Coordinates of C-alpha atoms in Angstrom, one line a residue:
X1 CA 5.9 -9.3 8.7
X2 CA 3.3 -11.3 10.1
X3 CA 1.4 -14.1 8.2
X4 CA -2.1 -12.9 7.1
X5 CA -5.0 -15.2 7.7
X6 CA -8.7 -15.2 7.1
X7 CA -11.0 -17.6 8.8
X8 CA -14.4 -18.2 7.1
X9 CA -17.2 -20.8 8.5
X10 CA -21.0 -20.3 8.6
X11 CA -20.9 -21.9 12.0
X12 CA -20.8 -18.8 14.6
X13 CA -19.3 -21.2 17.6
X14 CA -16.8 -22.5 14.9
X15 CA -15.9 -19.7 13.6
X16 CA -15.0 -18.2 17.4
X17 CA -13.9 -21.5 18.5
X18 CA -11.1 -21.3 15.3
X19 CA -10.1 -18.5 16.0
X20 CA -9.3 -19.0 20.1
X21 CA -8.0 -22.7 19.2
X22 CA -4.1 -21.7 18.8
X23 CA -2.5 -19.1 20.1
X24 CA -1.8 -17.3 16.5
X25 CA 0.9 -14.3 17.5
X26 CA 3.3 -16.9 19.0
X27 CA 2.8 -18.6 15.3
X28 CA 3.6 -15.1 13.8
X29 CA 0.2 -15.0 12.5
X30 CA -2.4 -12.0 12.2
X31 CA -6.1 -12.6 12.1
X32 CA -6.4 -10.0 9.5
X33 CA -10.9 -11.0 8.5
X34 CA -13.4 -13.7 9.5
X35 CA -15.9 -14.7 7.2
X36 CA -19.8 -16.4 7.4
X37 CA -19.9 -17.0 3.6
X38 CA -18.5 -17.5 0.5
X39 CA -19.2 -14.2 -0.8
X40 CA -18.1 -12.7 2.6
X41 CA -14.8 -14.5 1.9
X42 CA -14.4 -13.5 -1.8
X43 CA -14.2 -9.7 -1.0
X44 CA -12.0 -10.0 2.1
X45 CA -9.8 -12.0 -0.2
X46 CA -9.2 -9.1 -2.4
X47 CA -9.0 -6.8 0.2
X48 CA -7.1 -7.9 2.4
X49 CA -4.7 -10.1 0.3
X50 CA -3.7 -13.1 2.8
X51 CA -1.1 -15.2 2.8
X52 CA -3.6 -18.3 3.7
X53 CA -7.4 -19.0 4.8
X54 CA -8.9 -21.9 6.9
X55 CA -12.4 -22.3 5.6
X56 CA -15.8 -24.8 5.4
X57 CA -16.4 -26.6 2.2
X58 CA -19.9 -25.8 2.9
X59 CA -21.0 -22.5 2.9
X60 CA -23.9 -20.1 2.1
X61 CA -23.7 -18.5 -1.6
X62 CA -20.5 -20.1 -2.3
X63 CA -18.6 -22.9 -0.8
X64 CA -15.0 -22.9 0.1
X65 CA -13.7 -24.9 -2.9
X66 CA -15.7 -22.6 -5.5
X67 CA -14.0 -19.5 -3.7
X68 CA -10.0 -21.5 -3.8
X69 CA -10.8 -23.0 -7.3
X70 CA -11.5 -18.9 -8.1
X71 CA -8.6 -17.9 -5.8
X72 CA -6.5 -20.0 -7.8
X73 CA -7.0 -18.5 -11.2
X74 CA -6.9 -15.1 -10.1
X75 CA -3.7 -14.9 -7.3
X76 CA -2.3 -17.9 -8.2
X77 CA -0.6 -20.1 -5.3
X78 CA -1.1 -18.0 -2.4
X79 CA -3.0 -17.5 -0.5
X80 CA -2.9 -21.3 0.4
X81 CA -6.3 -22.9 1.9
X82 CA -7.0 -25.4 4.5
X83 CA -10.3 -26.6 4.0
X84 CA -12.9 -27.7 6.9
X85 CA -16.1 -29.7 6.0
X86 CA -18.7 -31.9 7.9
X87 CA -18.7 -34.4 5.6
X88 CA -16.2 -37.5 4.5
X89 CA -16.6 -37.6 0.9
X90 CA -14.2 -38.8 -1.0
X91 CA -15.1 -36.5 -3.9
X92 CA -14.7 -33.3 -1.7
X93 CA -11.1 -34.8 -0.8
X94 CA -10.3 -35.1 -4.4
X95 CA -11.4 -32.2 -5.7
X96 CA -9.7 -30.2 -3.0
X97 CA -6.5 -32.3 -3.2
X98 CA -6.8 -31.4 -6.8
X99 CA -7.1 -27.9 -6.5
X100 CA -3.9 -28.0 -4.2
X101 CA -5.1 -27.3 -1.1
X102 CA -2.4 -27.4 1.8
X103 CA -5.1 -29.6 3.9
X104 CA -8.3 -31.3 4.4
X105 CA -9.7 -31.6 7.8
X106 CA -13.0 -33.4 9.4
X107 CA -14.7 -31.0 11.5
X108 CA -16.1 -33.5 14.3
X109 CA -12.3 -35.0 14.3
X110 CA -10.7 -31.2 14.3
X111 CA -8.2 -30.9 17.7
X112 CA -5.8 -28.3 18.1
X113 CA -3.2 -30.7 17.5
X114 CA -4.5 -31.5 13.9
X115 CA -4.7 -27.8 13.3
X116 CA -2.0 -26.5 14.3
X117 CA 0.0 -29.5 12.1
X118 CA -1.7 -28.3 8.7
X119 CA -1.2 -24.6 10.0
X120 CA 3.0 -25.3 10.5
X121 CA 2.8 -27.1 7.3
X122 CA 0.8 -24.2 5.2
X123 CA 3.9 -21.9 6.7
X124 CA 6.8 -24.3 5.5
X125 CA 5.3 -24.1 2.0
X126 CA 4.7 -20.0 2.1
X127 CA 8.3 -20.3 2.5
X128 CA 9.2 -22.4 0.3
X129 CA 6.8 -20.1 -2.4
X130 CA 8.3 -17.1 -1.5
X131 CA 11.8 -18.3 -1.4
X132 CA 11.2 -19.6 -5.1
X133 CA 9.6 -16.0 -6.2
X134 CA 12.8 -14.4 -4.7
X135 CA 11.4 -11.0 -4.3
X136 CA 13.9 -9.3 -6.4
X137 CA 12.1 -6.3 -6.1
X138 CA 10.6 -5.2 -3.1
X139 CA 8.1 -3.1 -4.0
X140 CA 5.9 -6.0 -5.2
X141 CA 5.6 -7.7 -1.8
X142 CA 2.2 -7.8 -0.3
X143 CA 3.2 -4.3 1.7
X144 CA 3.0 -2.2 -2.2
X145 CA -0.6 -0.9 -1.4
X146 CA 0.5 0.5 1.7
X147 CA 3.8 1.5 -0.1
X148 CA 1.3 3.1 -2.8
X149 CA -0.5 4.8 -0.5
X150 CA 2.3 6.4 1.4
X151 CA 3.2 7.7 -1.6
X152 CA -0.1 9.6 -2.4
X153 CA -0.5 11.1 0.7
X154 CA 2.7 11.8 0.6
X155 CA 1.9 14.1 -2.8
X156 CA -1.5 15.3 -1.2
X157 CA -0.3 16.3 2.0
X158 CA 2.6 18.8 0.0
X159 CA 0.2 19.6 -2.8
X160 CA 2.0 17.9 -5.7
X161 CA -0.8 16.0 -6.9
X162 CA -1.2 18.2 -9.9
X163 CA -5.5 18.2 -10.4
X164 CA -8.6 17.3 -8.8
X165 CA -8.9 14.5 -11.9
X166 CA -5.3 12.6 -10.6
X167 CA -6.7 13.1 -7.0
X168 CA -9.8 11.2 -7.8
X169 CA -8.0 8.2 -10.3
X170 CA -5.3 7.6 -8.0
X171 CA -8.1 7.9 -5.0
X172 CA -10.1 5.2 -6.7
X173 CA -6.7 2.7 -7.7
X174 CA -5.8 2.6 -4.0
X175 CA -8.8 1.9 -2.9
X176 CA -9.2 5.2 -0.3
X177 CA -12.7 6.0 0.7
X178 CA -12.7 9.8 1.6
X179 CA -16.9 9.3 2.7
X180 CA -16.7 11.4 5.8
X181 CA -17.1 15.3 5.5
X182 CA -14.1 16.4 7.7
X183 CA -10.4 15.6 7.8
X184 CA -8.0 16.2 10.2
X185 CA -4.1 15.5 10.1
X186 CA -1.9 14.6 12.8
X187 CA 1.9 15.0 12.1
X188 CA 3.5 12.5 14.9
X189 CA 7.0 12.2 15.9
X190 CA 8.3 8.7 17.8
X191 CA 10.4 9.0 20.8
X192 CA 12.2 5.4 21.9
X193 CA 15.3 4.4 23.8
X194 CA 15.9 1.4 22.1
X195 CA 17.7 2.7 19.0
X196 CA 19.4 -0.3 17.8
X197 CA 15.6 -1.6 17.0
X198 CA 14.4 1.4 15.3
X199 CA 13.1 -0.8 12.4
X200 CA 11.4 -2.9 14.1
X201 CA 9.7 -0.7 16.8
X202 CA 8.8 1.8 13.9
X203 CA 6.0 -0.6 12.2
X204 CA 5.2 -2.4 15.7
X205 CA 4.2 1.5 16.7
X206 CA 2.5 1.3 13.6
X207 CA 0.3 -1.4 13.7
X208 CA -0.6 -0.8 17.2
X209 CA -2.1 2.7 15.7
X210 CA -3.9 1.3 13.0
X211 CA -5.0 -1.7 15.1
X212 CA -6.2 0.7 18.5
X213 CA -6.9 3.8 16.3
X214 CA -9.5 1.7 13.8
X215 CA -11.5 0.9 17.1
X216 CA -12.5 4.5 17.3
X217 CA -12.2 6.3 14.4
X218 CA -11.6 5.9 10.4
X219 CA -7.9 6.9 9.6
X220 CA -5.3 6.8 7.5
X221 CA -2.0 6.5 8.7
X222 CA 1.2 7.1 6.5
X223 CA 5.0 6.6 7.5
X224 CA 6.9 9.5 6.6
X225 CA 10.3 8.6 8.2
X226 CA 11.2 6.2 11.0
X227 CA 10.5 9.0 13.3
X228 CA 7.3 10.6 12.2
X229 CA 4.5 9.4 10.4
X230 CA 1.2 11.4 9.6
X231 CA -2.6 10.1 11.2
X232 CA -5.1 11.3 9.1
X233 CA -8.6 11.3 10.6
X234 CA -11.8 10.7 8.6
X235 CA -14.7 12.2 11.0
X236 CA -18.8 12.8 10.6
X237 CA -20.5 16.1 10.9
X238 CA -21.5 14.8 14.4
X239 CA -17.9 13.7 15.4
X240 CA -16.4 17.2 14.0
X241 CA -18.5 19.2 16.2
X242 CA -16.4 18.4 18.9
X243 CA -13.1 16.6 17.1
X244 CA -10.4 18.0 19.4
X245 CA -11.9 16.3 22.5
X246 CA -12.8 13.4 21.0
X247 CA -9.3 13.0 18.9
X248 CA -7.4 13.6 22.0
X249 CA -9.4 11.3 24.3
X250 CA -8.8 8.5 21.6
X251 CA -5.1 9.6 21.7
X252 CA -4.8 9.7 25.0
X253 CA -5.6 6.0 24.9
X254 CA -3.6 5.0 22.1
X255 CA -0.6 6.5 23.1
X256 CA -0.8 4.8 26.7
X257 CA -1.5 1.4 24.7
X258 CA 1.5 2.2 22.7
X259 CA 4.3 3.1 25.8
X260 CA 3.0 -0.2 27.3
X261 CA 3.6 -2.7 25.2
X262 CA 6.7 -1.2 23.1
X263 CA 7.9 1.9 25.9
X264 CA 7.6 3.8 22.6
X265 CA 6.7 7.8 23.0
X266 CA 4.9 9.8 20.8
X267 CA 4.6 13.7 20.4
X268 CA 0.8 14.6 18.6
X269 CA 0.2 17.7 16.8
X270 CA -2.9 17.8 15.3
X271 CA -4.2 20.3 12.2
X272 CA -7.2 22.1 11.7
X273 CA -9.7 20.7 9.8
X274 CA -10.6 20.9 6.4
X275 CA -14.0 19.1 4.0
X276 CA -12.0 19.1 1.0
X277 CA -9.7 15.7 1.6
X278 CA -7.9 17.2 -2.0
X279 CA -6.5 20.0 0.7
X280 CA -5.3 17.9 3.3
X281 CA -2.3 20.0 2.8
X282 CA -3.7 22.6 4.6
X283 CA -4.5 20.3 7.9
X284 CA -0.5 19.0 7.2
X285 CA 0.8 22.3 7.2
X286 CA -0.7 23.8 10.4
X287 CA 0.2 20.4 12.3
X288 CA 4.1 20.7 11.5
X289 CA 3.5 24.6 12.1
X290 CA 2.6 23.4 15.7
X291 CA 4.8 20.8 16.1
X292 CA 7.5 23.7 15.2
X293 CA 6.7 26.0 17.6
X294 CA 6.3 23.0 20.9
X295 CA 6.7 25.1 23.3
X296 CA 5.9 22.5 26.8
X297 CA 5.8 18.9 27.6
X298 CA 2.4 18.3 26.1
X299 CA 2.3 15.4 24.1
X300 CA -1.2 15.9 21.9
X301 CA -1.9 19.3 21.2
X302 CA -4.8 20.2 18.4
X303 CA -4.9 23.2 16.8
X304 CA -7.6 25.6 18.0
X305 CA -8.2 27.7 15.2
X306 CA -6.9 27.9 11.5
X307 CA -3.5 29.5 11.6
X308 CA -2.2 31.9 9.0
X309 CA 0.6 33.9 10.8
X310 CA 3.9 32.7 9.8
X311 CA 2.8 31.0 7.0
X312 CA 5.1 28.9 5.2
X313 CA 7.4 29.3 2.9
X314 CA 6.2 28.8 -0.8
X315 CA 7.0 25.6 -2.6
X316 CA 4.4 25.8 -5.7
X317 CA 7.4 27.7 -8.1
X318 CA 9.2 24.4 -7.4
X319 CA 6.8 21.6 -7.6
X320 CA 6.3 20.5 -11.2
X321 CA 10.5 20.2 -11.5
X322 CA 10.4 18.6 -7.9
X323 CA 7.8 16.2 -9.4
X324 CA 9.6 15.7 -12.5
X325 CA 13.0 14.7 -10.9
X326 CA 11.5 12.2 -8.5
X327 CA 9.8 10.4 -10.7
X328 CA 12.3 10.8 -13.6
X329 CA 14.9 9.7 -11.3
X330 CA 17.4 12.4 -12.4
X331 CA 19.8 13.3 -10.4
X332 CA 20.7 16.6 -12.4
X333 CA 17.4 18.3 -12.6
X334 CA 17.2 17.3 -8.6
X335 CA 20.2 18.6 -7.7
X336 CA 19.2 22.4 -9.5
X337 CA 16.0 22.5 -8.0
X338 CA 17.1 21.9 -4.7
X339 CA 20.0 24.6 -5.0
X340 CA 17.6 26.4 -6.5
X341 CA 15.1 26.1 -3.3
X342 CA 18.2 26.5 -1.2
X343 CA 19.0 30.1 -2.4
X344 CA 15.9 31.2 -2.3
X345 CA 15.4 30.4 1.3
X346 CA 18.4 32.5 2.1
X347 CA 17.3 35.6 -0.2
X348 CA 14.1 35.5 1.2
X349 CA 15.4 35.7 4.9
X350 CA 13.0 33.2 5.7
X351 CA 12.5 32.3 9.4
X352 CA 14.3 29.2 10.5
X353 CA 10.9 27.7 11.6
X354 CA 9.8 28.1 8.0
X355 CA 13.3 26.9 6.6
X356 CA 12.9 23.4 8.8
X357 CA 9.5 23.0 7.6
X358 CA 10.7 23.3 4.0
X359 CA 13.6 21.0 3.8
X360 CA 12.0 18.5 6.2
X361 CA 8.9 18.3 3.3
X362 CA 11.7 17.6 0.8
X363 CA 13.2 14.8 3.1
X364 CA 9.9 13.4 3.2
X365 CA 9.5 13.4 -0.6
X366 CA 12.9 12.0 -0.8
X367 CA 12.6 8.8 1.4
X368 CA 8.7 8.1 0.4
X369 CA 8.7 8.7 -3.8
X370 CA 12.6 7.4 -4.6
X371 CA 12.9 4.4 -4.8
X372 CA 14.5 2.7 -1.5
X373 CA 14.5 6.0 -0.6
X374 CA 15.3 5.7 3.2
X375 CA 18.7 4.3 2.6
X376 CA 19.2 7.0 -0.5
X377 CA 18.8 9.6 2.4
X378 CA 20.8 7.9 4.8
X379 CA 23.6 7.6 2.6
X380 CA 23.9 11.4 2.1
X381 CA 24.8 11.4 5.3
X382 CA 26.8 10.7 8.2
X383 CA 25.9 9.2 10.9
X384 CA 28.5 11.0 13.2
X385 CA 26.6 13.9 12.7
X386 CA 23.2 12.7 13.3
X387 CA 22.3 11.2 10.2
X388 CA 19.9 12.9 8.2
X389 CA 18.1 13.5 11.6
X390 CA 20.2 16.5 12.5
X391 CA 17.3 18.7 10.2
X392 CA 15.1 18.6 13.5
X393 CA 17.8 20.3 15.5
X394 CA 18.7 23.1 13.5
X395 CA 18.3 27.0 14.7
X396 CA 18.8 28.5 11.2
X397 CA 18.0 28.8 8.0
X398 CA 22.0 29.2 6.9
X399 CA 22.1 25.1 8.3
X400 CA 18.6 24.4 6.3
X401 CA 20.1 25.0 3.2
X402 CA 23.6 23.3 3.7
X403 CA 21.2 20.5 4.1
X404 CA 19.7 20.4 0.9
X405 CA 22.9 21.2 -0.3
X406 CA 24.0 18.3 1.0
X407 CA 20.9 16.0 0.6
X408 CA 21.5 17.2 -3.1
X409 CA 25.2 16.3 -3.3
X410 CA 24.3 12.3 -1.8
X411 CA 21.2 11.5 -4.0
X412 CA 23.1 13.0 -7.1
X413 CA 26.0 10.5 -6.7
X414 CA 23.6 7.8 -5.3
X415 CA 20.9 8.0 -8.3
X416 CA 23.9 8.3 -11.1
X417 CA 25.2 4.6 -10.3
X418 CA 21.6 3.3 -9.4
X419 CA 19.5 5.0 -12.2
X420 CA 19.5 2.2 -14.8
X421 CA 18.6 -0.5 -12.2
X422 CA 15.9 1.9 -10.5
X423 CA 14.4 2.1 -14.2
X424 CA 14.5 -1.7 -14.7
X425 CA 12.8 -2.3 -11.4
X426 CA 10.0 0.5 -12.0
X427 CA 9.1 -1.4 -15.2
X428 CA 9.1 -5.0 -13.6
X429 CA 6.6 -3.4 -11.1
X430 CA 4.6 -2.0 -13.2
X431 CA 4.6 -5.1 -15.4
X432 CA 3.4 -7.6 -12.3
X433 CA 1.0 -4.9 -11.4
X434 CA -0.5 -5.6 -15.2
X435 CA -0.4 -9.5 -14.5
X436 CA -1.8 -9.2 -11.6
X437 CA -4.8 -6.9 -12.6
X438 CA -5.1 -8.5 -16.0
X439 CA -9.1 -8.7 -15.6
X440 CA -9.5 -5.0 -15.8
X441 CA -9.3 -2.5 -18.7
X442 CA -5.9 -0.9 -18.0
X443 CA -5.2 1.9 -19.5
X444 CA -1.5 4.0 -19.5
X445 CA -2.8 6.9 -17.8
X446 CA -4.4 5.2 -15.2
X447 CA -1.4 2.9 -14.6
X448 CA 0.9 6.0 -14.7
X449 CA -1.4 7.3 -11.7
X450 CA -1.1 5.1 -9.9
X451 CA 2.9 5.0 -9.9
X452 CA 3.0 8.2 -9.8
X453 CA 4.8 8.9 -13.3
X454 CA 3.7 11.4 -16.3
X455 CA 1.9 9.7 -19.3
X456 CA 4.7 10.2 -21.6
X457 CA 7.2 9.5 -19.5
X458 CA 6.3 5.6 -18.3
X459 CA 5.6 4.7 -22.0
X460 CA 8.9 6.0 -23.0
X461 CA 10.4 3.7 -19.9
X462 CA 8.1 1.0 -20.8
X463 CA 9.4 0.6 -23.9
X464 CA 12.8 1.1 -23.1
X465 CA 13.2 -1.7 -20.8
X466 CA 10.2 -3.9 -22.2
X467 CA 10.9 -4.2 -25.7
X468 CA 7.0 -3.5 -26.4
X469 CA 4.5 -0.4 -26.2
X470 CA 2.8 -1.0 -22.8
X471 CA -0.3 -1.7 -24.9
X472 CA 1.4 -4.7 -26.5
X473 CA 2.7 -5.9 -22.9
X474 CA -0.9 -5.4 -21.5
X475 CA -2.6 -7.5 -24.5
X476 CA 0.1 -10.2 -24.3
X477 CA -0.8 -10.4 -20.8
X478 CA -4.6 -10.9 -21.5
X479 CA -4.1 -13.2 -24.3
X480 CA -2.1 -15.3 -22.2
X481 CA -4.4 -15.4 -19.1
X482 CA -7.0 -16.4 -22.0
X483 CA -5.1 -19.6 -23.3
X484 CA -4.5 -20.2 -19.4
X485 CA -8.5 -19.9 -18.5
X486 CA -8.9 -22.3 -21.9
X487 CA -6.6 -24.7 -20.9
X488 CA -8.7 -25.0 -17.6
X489 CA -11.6 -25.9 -19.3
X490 CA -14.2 -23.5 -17.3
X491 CA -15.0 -20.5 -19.5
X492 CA -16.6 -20.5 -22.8
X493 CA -14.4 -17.8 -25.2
X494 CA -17.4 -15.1 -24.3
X495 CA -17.1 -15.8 -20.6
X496 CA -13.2 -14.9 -21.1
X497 CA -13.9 -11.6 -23.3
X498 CA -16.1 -10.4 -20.2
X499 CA -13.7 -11.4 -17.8
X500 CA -10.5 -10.0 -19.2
X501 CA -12.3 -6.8 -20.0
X502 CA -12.7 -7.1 -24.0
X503 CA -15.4 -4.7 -25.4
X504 CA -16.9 -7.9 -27.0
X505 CA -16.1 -11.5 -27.8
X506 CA -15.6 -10.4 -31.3
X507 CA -13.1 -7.8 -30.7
X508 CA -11.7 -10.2 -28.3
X509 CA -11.1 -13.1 -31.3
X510 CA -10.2 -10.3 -33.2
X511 CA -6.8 -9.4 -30.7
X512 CA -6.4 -13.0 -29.9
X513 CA -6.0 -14.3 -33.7
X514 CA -3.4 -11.3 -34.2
X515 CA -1.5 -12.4 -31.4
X516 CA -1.6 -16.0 -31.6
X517 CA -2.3 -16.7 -35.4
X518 CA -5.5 -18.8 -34.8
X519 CA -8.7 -17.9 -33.6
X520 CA -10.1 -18.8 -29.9
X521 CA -11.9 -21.8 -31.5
X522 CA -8.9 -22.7 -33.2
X523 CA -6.9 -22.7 -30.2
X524 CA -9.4 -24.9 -28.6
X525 CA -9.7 -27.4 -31.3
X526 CA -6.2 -27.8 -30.9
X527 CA -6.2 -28.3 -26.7
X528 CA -8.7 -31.2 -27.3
X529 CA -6.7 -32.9 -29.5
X530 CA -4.1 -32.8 -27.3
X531 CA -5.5 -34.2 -24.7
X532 CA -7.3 -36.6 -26.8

């Protein structure tokens, strides 16, 4: 994964002349935002979530050390800054030096030499960093907003988010602005020789979208396996009026963009549209259904009108225990409801079109809300026989439901030996995802949203594997980002209430006196005289 990098000067000629002055991909670095002001580079910061910034001292609003000295408290070590300036002060050198930025460099004395030393060195200590975080779990890399994501429209587009309330929480957590009025969904499947670099040429293919798509329109794109993802398009009233010329044009591009660089293929099928993004499902559905019944060589087709013949075989019966299994982990209940889904298909006689669509929906739940679900799948089967691939060349239903017989059979045994260390790793995220947003007034439901867990079901695992009610882990995390903020020096205790979300400095006193025995003043009293 590339090395995410935000640029920020007040200086237009600097800020382009940064930004041409190394050659960035060969350093495995991504321009991800560029920045004018402090402010500018605040928000990017939080959006974006680099892994290092070059920036002036100087700057409009708020200068570059006020924005790492803020960085600091709030991410911690990373991102790392190298910090330009006009000026040779010894002060601003200390100060920065202090604050541990990786560099300090003169503007007027700046050569691409010079930078591209303090940028290698920036990289040998995001190394080092990382190497001494150790990633034990990998849904807390910097990839678990997109991971989050995936998830949730992996739930919208098969209609298992349960209530227009959880569609608008876990809308707001992820940060997903649904402000167009029309949403289309394109269900894409990747064609590529190279085999053996699947991995890699999946999220290369990827990133090219996102990167060429954003140029044109607002989308969303979500992997679904490494040979499909979903494209969601956001579009105006203007731009629905005529979306399937305008989608395919920017298609049409893309795609050409795409075979260049990577020789990477991709078949299109685009949905009707709907206003409601809550029923993207609808859009999802009629793209597979036309994926399903490719009949040529076209490579984009967009549905022409909404399409209810053949429609597709129910799932709602089975939702709430599909939802419960996944995100319960159990491999029992899973294992029913999928026998359960596989009879049904062959009592109802369904058509083999219908039987595909269904089992490949369950595939796609599997690998996107289990846990390291892609190698789950892939261990159900084998790869002699395709691999769990072999769904998308099936003629009948009789094969669909040996599939999910069989999909059933390898996440049983898989889920029975990993359950326990699934759990433990569930609550370590969910705990770094409290540290992490410690500044906000958390609250179990919301958290449970956003991971995609009942209520009472993640405070049962919470305290299981915490020791401690989440509410006890969530005010022992505020209390100690408190003692941290006091330790620093810059907030009085009111200033720290507001910032860690207390309803008041009282209440705040209150919660820290239980926890630590003293009051905030106390506490205080007691830093000065030990530094005194």
């Amino acid at each position: 994964m590339a090395t995410k990098l935000i640029i920020a000067d007040d200086e237009p000629l600097v800020l382009v002349g940064l930004q041409s002055m190394l050659s960035w991909n060969e350093l495995g670095i991504e321009i991800v935002a560029v920045a004018r002001n402090g402010k500018q580079l605040e928000e990017a910061i939080a959006k974006e979530k680099p892994d290092l910034v070059i920036t002036d001292i100087k700057m409009p609003i708020k200068s570059g050390l006020t924005v790492l000295k803020e960085s600091s408290k709030t991410y911690g070590r990373i991102p790392l800054f190298i910090l330009l300036t006009s000026y040779e002060e010894f002060s601003f050198v200390k100060e920065a030096l202090t604050l541990q930025a990786v560099d300090y460099l003169v503007k007027l004395e700046l050569t691409e030499q010079s930078l591209r030393t303090s940028v290698t060195k920036a990289l040998g200590m995001l190394e080092e960093l990382k190497a001494e975080r150790g990633h034990t779990f990998p849904l807390l890399e910097r990839s678990a907003m997109q991971s989050f994501r995936d998830k949730f429209f992996v739930r919208l587009f098969n209609g298992l988010i349960d209530s227009r309330q959880s569609f608008e929480t876990q809308k707001h957590e992820l940060q997903i602005s649904f402000d167009e009025r029309w949403y289309a969904v394109c269900y894409a499947q990747i064609h590529s020789k190279q085999e053996e670099a699947e991995v890699n040429l999946y999220y290369s293919t990827v990133g090219m979208l996102k990167e060429t798509l954003g140029r044109y329109l607002t989308t969303y794109i979500t992997s679904l396996d490494l040979h499909h993802l979903a494209i969601t398009f956001c579009l105006t009233d203007e731009q629905v009026q005529h979306y399937r010329t305008i989608i395919r044009q920017v298609l049409e591009k893309t795609l050409q963009v795409i075979y260049n660089y990577f020789s990477v293929q991709l078949v299109c099928c685009v949905g009707h549209t709907v206003q409601d993004p809550y029923h993207l499902n609808e859009s999802f559905l009629s793209a597979r259904q036309l994926m399903a019944c490719r009949s040529d060589e076209r490579t984009i087709l967009v549905a022409e009108r909404r399409n209810n013949e053949g429609s597709s075989f129910n799932l709602d019966p089975f939702k709430a225990r599909l939802t419960s299994a996944f995100e319960e982990l159990d491999a029992a209940r899973l294992a029913k409801v999928l026998e359960d889904i596989a009879t049904e298909l062959e009592q109802q006689n369904i058509h083999s079109l219908q039987a595909v669509e269904t089992a490949s929906n369950i595939l796609y739940m599997a690998i996107t809300l289990l846990p390291d679900g892609q190698n789950l799948v892939q261990s159900a089967f084998p790869d002699e026989g395709g691999g769990y691939r072999q769904i998308y060349s099936f003629a009948t239903t009789a094969q669909c439901s040996a599939y999910l017989r069989q999909l059933a059979a390898g996440l049983t045994e898989q889920l029975q030996s990993r359950r326990q260390d699934y759990r433990a790793k569930v609550v370590a995220n969910i705990q770094q995802y409290i540290k992490e947003h410690v500044t906000r007034k958390l609250n179990l439901g919301e958290v449970a949203l956003m991971f995609g867990f009942s209520q009472n079901y993640l405070s049962s695992l919470f305290s299981r594997y915490s020791g401690c009610s989440f509410v006890e882990y969530t005010t022992n995390a505020k209390i100690a980002a408190a003692k941290e903020m006091m330790a620093n020096g810059d907030y009085k205790v009111y200033e720290i209430a507001d910032k860690l979300g207390f309803e008041s400095s009282f209440y705040f006193s209150k919660v820290f006196k239980k926890v630590e025995g003293v009051s905030p003043r106390q506490y205080l009293q007691h830093l000065e005289r030990k530094r005194s």
